[in-house]
Coordinates of C-alpha atoms in Angstrom, one line a residue:
X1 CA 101.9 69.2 95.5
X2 CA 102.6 65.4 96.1
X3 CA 102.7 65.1 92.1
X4 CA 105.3 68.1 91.7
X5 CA 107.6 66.4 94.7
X6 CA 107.4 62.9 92.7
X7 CA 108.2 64.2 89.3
X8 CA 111.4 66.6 90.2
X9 CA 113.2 63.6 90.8
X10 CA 113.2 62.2 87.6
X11 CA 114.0 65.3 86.0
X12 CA 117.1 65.1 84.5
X13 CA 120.1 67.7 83.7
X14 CA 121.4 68.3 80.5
X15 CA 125.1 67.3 82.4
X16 CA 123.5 64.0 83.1
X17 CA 121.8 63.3 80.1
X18 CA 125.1 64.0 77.5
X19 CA 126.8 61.9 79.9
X20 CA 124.4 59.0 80.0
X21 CA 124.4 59.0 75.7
X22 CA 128.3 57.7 76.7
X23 CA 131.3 58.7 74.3
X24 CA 131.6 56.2 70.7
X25 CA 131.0 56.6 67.0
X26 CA 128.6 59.8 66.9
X27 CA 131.3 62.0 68.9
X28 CA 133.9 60.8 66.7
X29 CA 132.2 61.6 64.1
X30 CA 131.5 65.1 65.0
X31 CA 135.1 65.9 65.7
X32 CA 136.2 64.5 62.6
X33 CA 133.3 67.1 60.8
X34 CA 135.0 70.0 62.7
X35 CA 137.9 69.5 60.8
X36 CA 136.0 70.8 57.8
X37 CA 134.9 74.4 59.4
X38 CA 138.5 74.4 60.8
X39 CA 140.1 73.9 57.3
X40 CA 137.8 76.2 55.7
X41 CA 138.3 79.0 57.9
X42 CA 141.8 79.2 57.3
X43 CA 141.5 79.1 53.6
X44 CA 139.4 81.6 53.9
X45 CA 141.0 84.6 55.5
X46 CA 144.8 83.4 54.2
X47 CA 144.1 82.3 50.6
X48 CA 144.6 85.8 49.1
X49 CA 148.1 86.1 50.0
X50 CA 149.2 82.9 47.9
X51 CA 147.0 84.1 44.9
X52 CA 148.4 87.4 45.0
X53 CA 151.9 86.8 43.1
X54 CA 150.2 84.5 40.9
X55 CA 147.3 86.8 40.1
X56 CA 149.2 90.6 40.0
X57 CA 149.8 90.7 36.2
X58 CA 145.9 89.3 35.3
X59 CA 144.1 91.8 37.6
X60 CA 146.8 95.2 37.3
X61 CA 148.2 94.9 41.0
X62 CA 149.8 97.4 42.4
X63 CA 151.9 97.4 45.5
X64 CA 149.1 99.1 47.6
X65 CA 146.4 96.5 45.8
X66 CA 148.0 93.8 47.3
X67 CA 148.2 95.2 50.9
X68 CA 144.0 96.0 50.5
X69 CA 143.8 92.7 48.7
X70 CA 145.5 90.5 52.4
X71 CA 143.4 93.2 54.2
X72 CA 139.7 93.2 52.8
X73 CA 138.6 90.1 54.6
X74 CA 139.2 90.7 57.8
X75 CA 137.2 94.7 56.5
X76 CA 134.6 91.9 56.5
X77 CA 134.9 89.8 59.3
X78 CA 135.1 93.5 61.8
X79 CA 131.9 94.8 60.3
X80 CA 129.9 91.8 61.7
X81 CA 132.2 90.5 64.4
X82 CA 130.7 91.8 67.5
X83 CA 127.1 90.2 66.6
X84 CA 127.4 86.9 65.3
X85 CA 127.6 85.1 69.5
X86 CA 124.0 86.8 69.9
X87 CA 122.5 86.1 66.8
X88 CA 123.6 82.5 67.8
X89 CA 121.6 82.4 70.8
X90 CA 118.8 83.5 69.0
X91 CA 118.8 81.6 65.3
X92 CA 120.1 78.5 66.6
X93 CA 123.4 77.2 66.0
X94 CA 122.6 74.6 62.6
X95 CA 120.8 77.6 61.2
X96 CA 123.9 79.8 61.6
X97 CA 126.4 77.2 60.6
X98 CA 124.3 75.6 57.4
X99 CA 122.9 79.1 55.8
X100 CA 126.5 81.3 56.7
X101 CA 128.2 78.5 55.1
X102 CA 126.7 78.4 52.0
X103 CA 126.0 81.9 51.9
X104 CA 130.1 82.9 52.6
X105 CA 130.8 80.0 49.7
X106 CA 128.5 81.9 47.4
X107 CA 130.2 85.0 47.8
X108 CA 133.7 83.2 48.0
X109 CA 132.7 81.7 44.0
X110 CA 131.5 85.1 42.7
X111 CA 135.4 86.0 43.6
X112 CA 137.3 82.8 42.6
X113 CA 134.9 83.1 39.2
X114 CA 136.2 87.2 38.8
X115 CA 138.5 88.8 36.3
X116 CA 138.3 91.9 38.0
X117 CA 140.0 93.2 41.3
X118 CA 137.1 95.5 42.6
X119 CA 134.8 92.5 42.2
X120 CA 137.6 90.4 44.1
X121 CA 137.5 93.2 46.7
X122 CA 133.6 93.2 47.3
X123 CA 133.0 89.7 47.3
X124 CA 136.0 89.1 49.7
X125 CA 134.4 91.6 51.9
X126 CA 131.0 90.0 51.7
X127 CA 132.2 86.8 52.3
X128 CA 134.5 87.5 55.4
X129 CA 131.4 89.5 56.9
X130 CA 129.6 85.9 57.0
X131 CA 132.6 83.6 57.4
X132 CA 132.6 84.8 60.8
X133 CA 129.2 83.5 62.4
X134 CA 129.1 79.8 61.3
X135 CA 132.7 79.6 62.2
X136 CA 131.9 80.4 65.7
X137 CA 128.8 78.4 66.2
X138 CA 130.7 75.1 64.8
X139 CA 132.5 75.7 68.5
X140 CA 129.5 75.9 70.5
X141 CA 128.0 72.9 68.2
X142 CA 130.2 70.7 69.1
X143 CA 131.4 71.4 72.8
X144 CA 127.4 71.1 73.2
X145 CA 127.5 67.6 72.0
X146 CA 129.4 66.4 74.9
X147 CA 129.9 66.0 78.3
X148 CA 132.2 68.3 80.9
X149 CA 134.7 65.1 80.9
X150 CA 135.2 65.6 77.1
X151 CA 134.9 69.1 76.4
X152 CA 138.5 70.4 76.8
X153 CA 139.6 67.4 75.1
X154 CA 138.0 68.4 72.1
X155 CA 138.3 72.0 72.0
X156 CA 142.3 70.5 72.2
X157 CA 141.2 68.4 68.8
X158 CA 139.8 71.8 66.9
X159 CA 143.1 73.4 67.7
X160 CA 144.6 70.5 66.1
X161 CA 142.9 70.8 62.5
X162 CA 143.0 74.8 62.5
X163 CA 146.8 73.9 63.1
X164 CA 147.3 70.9 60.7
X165 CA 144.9 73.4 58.4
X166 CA 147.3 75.9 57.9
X167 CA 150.1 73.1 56.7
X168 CA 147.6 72.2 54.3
X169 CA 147.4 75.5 52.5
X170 CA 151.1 75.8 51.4
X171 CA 150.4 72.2 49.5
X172 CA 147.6 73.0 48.2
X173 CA 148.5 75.9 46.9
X174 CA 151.6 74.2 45.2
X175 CA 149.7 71.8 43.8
X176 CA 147.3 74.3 41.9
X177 CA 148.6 77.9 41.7
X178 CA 152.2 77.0 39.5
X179 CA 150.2 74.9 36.8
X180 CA 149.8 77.1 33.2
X181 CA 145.7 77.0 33.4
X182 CA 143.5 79.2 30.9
X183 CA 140.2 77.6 30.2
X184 CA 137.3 79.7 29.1
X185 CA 133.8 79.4 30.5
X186 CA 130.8 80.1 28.0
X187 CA 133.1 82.6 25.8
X188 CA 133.1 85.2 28.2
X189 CA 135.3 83.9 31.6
X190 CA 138.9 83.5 31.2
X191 CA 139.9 81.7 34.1
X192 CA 143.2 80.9 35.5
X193 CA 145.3 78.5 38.4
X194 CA 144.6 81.4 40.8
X195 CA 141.0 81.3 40.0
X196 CA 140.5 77.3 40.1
X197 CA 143.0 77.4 43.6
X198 CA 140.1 80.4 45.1
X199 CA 137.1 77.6 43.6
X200 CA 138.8 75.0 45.3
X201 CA 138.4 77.1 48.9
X202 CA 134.9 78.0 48.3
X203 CA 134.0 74.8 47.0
X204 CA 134.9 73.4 50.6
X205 CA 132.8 76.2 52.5
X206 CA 129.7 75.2 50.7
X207 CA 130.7 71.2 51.6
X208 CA 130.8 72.8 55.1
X209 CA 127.0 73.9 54.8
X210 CA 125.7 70.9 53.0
X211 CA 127.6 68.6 55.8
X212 CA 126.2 70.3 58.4
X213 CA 122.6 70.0 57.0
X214 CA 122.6 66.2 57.9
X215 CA 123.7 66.9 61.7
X216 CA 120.9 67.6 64.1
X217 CA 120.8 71.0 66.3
X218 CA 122.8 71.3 69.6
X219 CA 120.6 69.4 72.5
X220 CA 122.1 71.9 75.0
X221 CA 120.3 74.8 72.4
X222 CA 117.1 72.7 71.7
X223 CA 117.0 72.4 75.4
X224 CA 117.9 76.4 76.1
X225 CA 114.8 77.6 74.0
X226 CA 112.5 74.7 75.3
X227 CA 111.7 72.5 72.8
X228 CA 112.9 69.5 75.2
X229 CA 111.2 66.2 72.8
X230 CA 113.4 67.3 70.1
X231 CA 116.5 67.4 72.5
X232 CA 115.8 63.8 74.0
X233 CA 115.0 62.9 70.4
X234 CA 118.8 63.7 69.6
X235 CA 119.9 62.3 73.0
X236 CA 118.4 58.8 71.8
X237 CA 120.3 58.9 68.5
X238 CA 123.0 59.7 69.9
X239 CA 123.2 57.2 72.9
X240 CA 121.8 54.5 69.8
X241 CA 124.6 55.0 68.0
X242 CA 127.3 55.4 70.6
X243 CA 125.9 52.3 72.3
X244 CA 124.5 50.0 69.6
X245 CA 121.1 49.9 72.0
X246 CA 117.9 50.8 70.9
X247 CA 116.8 54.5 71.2
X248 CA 114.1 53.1 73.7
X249 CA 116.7 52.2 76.3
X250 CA 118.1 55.7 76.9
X251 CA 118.0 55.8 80.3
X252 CA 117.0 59.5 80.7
X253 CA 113.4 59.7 80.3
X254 CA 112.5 63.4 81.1
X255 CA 114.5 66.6 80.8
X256 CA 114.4 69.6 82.7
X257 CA 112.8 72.9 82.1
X258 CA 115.6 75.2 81.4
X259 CA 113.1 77.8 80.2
X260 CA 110.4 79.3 82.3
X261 CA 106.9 79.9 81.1
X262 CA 107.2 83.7 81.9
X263 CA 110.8 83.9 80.2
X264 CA 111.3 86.1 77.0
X265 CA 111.5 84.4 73.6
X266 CA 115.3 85.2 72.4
X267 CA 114.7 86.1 68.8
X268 CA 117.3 88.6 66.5
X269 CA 116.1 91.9 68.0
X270 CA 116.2 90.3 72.1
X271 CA 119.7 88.9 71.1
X272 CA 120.9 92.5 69.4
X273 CA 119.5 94.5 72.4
X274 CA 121.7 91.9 75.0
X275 CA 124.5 92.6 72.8
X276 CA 123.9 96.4 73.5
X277 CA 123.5 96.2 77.3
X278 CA 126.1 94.4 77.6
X279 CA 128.7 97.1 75.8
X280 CA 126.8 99.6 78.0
X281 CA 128.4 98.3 81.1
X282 CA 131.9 97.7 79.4
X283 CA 131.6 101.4 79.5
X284 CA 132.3 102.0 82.9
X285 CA 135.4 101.2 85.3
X286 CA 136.8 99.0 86.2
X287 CA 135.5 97.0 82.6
X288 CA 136.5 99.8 80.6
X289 CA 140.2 100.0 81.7
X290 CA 140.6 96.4 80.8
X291 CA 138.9 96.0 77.6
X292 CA 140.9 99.5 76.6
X293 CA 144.4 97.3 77.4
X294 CA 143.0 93.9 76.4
X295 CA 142.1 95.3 72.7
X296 CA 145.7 97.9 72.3
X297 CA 147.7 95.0 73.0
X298 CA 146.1 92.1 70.4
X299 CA 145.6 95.0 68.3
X300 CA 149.7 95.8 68.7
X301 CA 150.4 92.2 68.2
X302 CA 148.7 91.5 65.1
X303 CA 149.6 94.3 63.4
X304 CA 153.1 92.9 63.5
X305 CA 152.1 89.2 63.5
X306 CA 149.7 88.9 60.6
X307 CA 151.0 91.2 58.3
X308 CA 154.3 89.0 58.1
X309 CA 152.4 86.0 57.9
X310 CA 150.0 87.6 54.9
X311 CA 153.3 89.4 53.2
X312 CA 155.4 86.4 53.5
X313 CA 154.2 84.4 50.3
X314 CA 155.1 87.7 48.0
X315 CA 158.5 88.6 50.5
X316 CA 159.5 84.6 49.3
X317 CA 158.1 85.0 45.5
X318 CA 160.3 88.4 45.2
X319 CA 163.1 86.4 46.7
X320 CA 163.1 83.6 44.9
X321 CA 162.4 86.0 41.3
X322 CA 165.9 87.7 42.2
X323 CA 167.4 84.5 42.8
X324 CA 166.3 83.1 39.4
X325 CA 167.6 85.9 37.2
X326 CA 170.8 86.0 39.1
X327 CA 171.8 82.7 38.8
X328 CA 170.6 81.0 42.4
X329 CA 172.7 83.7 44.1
X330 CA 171.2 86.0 47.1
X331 CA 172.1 89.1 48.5
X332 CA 170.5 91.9 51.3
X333 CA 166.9 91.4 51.6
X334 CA 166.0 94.8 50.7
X335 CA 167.5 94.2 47.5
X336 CA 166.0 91.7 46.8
X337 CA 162.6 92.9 48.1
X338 CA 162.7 95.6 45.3
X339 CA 161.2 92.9 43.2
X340 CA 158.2 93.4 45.0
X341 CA 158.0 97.6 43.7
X342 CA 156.9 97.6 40.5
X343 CA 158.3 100.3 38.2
X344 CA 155.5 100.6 36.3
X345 CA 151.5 99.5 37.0
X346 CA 151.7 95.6 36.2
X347 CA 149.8 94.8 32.8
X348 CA 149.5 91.8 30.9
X349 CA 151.9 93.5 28.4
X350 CA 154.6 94.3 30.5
X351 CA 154.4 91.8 33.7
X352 CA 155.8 88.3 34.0
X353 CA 155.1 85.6 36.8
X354 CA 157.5 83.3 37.3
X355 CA 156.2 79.6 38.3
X356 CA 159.1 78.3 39.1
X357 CA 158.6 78.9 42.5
X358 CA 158.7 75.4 44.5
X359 CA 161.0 77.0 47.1
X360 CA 157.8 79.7 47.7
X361 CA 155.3 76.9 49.1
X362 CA 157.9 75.0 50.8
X363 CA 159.0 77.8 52.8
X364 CA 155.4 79.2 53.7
X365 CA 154.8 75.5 54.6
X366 CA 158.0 75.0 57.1
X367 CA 156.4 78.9 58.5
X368 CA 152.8 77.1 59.1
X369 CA 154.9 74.0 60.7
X370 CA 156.8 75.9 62.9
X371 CA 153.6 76.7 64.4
X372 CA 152.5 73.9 65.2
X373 CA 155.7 73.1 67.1
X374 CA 155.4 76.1 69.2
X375 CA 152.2 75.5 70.3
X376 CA 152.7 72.1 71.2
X377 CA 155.7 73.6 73.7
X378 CA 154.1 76.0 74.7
X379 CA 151.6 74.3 77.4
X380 CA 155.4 73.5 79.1
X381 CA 156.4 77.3 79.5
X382 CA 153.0 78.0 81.0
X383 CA 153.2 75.8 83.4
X384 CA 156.4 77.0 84.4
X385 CA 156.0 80.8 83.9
X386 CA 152.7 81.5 84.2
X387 CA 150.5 83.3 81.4
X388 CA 151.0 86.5 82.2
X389 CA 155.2 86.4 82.4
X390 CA 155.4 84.0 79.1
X391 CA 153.1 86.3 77.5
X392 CA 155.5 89.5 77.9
X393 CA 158.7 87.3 77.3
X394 CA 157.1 86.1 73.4
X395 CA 155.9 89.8 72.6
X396 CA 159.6 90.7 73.2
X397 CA 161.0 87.5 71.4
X398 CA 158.8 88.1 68.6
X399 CA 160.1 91.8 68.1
X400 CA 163.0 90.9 68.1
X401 CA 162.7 88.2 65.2
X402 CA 160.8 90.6 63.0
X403 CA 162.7 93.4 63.0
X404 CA 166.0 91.0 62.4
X405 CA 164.2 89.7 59.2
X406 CA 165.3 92.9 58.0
X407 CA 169.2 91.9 58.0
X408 CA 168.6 88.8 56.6
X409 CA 170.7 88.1 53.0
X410 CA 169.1 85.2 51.7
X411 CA 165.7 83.0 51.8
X412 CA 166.8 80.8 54.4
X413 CA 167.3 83.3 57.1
X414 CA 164.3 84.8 56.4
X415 CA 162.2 81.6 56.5
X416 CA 163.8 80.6 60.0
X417 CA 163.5 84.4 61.3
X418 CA 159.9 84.7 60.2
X419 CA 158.4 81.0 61.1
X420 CA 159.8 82.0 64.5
X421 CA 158.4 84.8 64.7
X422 CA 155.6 83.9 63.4
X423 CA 155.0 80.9 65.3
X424 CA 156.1 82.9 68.9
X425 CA 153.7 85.8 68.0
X426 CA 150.5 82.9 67.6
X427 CA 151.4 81.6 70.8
X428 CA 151.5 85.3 72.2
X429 CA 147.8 85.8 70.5
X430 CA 146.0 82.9 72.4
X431 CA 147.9 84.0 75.8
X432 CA 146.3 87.4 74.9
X433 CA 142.7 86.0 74.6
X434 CA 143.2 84.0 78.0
X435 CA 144.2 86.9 80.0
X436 CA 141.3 88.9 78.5
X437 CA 138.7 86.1 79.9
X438 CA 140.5 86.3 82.9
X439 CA 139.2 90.2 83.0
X440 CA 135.7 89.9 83.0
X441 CA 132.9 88.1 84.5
X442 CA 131.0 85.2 83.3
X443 CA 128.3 87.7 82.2
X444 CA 130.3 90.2 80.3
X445 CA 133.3 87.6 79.0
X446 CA 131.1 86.9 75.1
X447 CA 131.3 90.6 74.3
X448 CA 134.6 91.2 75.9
X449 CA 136.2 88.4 73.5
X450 CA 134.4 89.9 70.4
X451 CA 135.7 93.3 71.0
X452 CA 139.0 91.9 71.4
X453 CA 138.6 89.4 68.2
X454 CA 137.6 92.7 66.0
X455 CA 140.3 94.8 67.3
X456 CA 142.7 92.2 66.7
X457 CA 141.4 92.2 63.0
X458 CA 141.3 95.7 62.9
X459 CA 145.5 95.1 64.0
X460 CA 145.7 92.6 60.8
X461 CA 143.9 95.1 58.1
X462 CA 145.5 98.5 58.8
X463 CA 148.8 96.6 59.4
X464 CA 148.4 94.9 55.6
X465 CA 147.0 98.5 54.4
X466 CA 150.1 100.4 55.8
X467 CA 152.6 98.1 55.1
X468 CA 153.1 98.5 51.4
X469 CA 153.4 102.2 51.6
X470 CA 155.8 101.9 54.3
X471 CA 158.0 99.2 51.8
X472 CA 157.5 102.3 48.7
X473 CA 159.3 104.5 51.3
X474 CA 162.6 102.4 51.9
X475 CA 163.2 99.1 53.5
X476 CA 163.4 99.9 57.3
X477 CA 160.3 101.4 58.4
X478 CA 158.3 98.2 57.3
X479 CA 160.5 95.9 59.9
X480 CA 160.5 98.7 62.4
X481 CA 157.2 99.4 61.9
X482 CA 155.9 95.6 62.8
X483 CA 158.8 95.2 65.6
X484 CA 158.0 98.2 67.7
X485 CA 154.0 97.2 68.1
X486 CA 155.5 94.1 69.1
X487 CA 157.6 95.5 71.9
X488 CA 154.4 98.1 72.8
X489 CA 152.5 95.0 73.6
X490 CA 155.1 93.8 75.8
X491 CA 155.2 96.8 77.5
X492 CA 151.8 96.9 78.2
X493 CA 151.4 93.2 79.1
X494 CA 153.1 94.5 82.3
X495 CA 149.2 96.2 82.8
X496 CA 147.6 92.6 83.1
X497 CA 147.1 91.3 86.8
X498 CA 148.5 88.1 88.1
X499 CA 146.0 85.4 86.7
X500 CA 147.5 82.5 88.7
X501 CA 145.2 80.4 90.8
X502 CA 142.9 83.2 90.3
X503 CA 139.1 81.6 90.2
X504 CA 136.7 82.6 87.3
X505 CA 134.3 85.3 88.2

């Protein structure tokens, strides 16, 4: 009993030990890593929408082809979306990360190497059903690399790269897409600037894996499943490097049990039948009632929100086609939007793409900037309104903005309207996903935040889907279609308590 007493003391917590390995060259290192998941993620699920203007003629687009085309990723990312924070606990993090990586890049090659748009479709799909997983683990990774002190610095840091990520798409994409590229792979591939732009993307999701093969597992995981000599074996690397002292002098010297001898092994099937449990009690009040509001209103939001920001590539390529056979000149947007409505199904016979286009990616790129602005703002407006009021005052703004797109008559009204908008709306998305944490309890909050993640991706497909037929039918019901969700989520923002001061449960 005496021996127990003596050895509890030098027991130490996993708190205590991250904080002892100190903060230097290892942490920098990780959060200059995340940058790479960060950057990938956003070519992935956004990288269609520039190809598609490029691409219409080679693979027969039609109107509707283009909306399932923006859409089929995020098919990909709701069939799996709900698991991926359980099979997490129970494959470990590097796992997830390293084999989702290179698996989503192998499926992400099969489509940049494809001629044809049902092979597109199905590797899209495949490769948006794994994107999801390692993308989410990177998060945990890295938060579980440091200490309480750090932690919301660097979460601050990823927002940063997904952010500066998205300005980086818009060059990218001018630097590749406009270039007259045919080369021919072993007789039989014709490949084009669209395909080399969609290698490019997957090319960096497999650099993801193979990065991440070279970084060791989470301590704070390797510590969760009991396997703590490994964890103090990363502790001692990381303190080593961080320090410059030898691994020897980490001061921590024994770690406590987080797992108890009697306590079930997590593997796939515990994680899966958590998962399930878990949705069981989301099934009754008051749980219920809130995830029903929580997943209506990001499902409202991004219906309007995404599909403007996936559309607006082609909405500026059709502009800036009507502008070049009419002499620079502009007129009513739904005039000029009748570029995008072909008369005929587009063949290589009868469809032209016009490359000079610079005015496209520098427009889609002042869109991704304006983002970045608002967010930066937008800490000020929550401090001063509160969560809850800001969030119903954007949804409002941001219907508004859309639906005035509609009235614009040239490009430059329609890049200001929609990188408003745009911007606004993104803001509106992450208020949305911190009033839903504020709904449930610690124990329920991982599945409440999937379910709200798929339904907002459920928003993003059928608004992409619907959005072309709506555009066949006339030029209003697209803008009023994407404006009114916007004010419905307003509207039922009203439904959210006061999340003020309000501790976490």
């Amino acid at each position: 009993m005496e021996l127990q007493n003596k050895e509890k003391p030098d027991a130490t917590t996993f708190e205590d030990a991250i904080a002892a390995t100190k903060f230097g060259k290892y942490n920098i290192m990780l959060i200059v890593v995340i940058a790479l998941p960060c950057v990938t993620q956003l070519l992935n699920t956004v990288e269609l929408s520039y190809i598609i203007p490029v691409a219409q003629c080679d693979l027969g687009l039609t109107l509707e082809d283009k909306g399932l085309i923006n859409a089929i990723i995020f098919a990909g990312m709701i069939s799996t979306g709900v698991y991926w924070g359980y099979l997490c606990d129970a494959l470990g993090r590097k796992r997830i990360i390293v084999y989702g990586f290179l698996l989503s890049g192998f499926f992400a090659t099969v489509a940049a190497l494809c001629t044809n748009k049902f092979v597109l479709l199905a590797a899209k799909f495949m490769s948006g059903a794994i994107i999801n997983g390692p993308f989410s683990a990177t998060t945990s990774h890295i938060t579980e690399f440091h200490s309480s002190e750090y932690r919301g610095r660097v979460n601050m840091a990823r927002g940063m790269f997904l952010s500066f990520g998205s300005l980086l798409l818009p060059i990218l994409s001018w630097a590749i897409l406009p270039r007259k590229l045919d080369i021919f792979l072993f007789g039989i591939l014709e490949l084009h600037s669209w395909n080399i732009f969609l290698l490019v993307c997957a090319l960096s999701t497999i650099f993801c894996g193979v990065v991440y093969i070279f970084i060791p597992e989470s301590p704070k995981y390797l510590m969760s499943t009991g396997r703590n000599e490994q964890a103090m074996k990363v502790l001692q690397k990381i303190y080593s490097i961080n320090t410059g002292n030898a691994m020897e002098d980490f001061p921590v010297k024994k770690l406590v049990e987080e797992v108890e001898n009697n306590a079930e092994k997590v593997n796939v099937l515990v994680a899966l039948k958590k998962c399930f449990r878990e949705m069981k009690f989301l099934l009754h009040k008051p749980y219920i009632n809130h995830l029903l509001l929580a997943c209506f209103n990001v499902f409202s939001l991004l219906i309007s929100v995404n599909t403007v920001k996936l559309w607006l590539p082609g909405i500026f390529q059709a502009i800036s086609d009507y502008q070049n056979a009419h002499n620079g000149t502009s007129t009513n947007l739904c005039t000029m939007l009748e570029q995008m409505v072909p008369k005929e199904t587009p063949t290589s016979a009868n469809c032209t793409v016009d490359m000079n286009n610079l005015s496209v990616y520098v427009n889609t790129f002042i869109v991704a900037a304006a983002r970045i602005v608002a967010f930066a703002f937008s800490t000020v407006f929550i401090r001063m309104l509160g969560i809850k009021r800001l969030n119903i005052i954007l949804c409002f703004v941001t219907a508004v903005l859309q639906f005035c797109i509609y009235f614009a008559r040239d490009s430059t009204t329609v890049t200001i309207l929609s990188a408003t908008g745009t911007a606004i709306g993104s803001v509106a998305e992450n208020l949305l996903i911190s009033l839903t944490l504020e709904l449930f309890p610690t124990t329920l909050r991982t599945i409440a935040l999937s379910i709200h993640l798929t339904s907002g991706r459920t928003g993003t497909l059928v608004g992409n889907i619907v959005f072309p037929y709506l555009l066949t039918s006339g030029c209003l019901p697209p803008f009023f279609w994407i404006g009114i969700f916007c004010v419905a989520c307003g509207i039922f923002s009203f439904l959210y308590p006061s999340v003020e001061d309000k501790p976490l449960k």
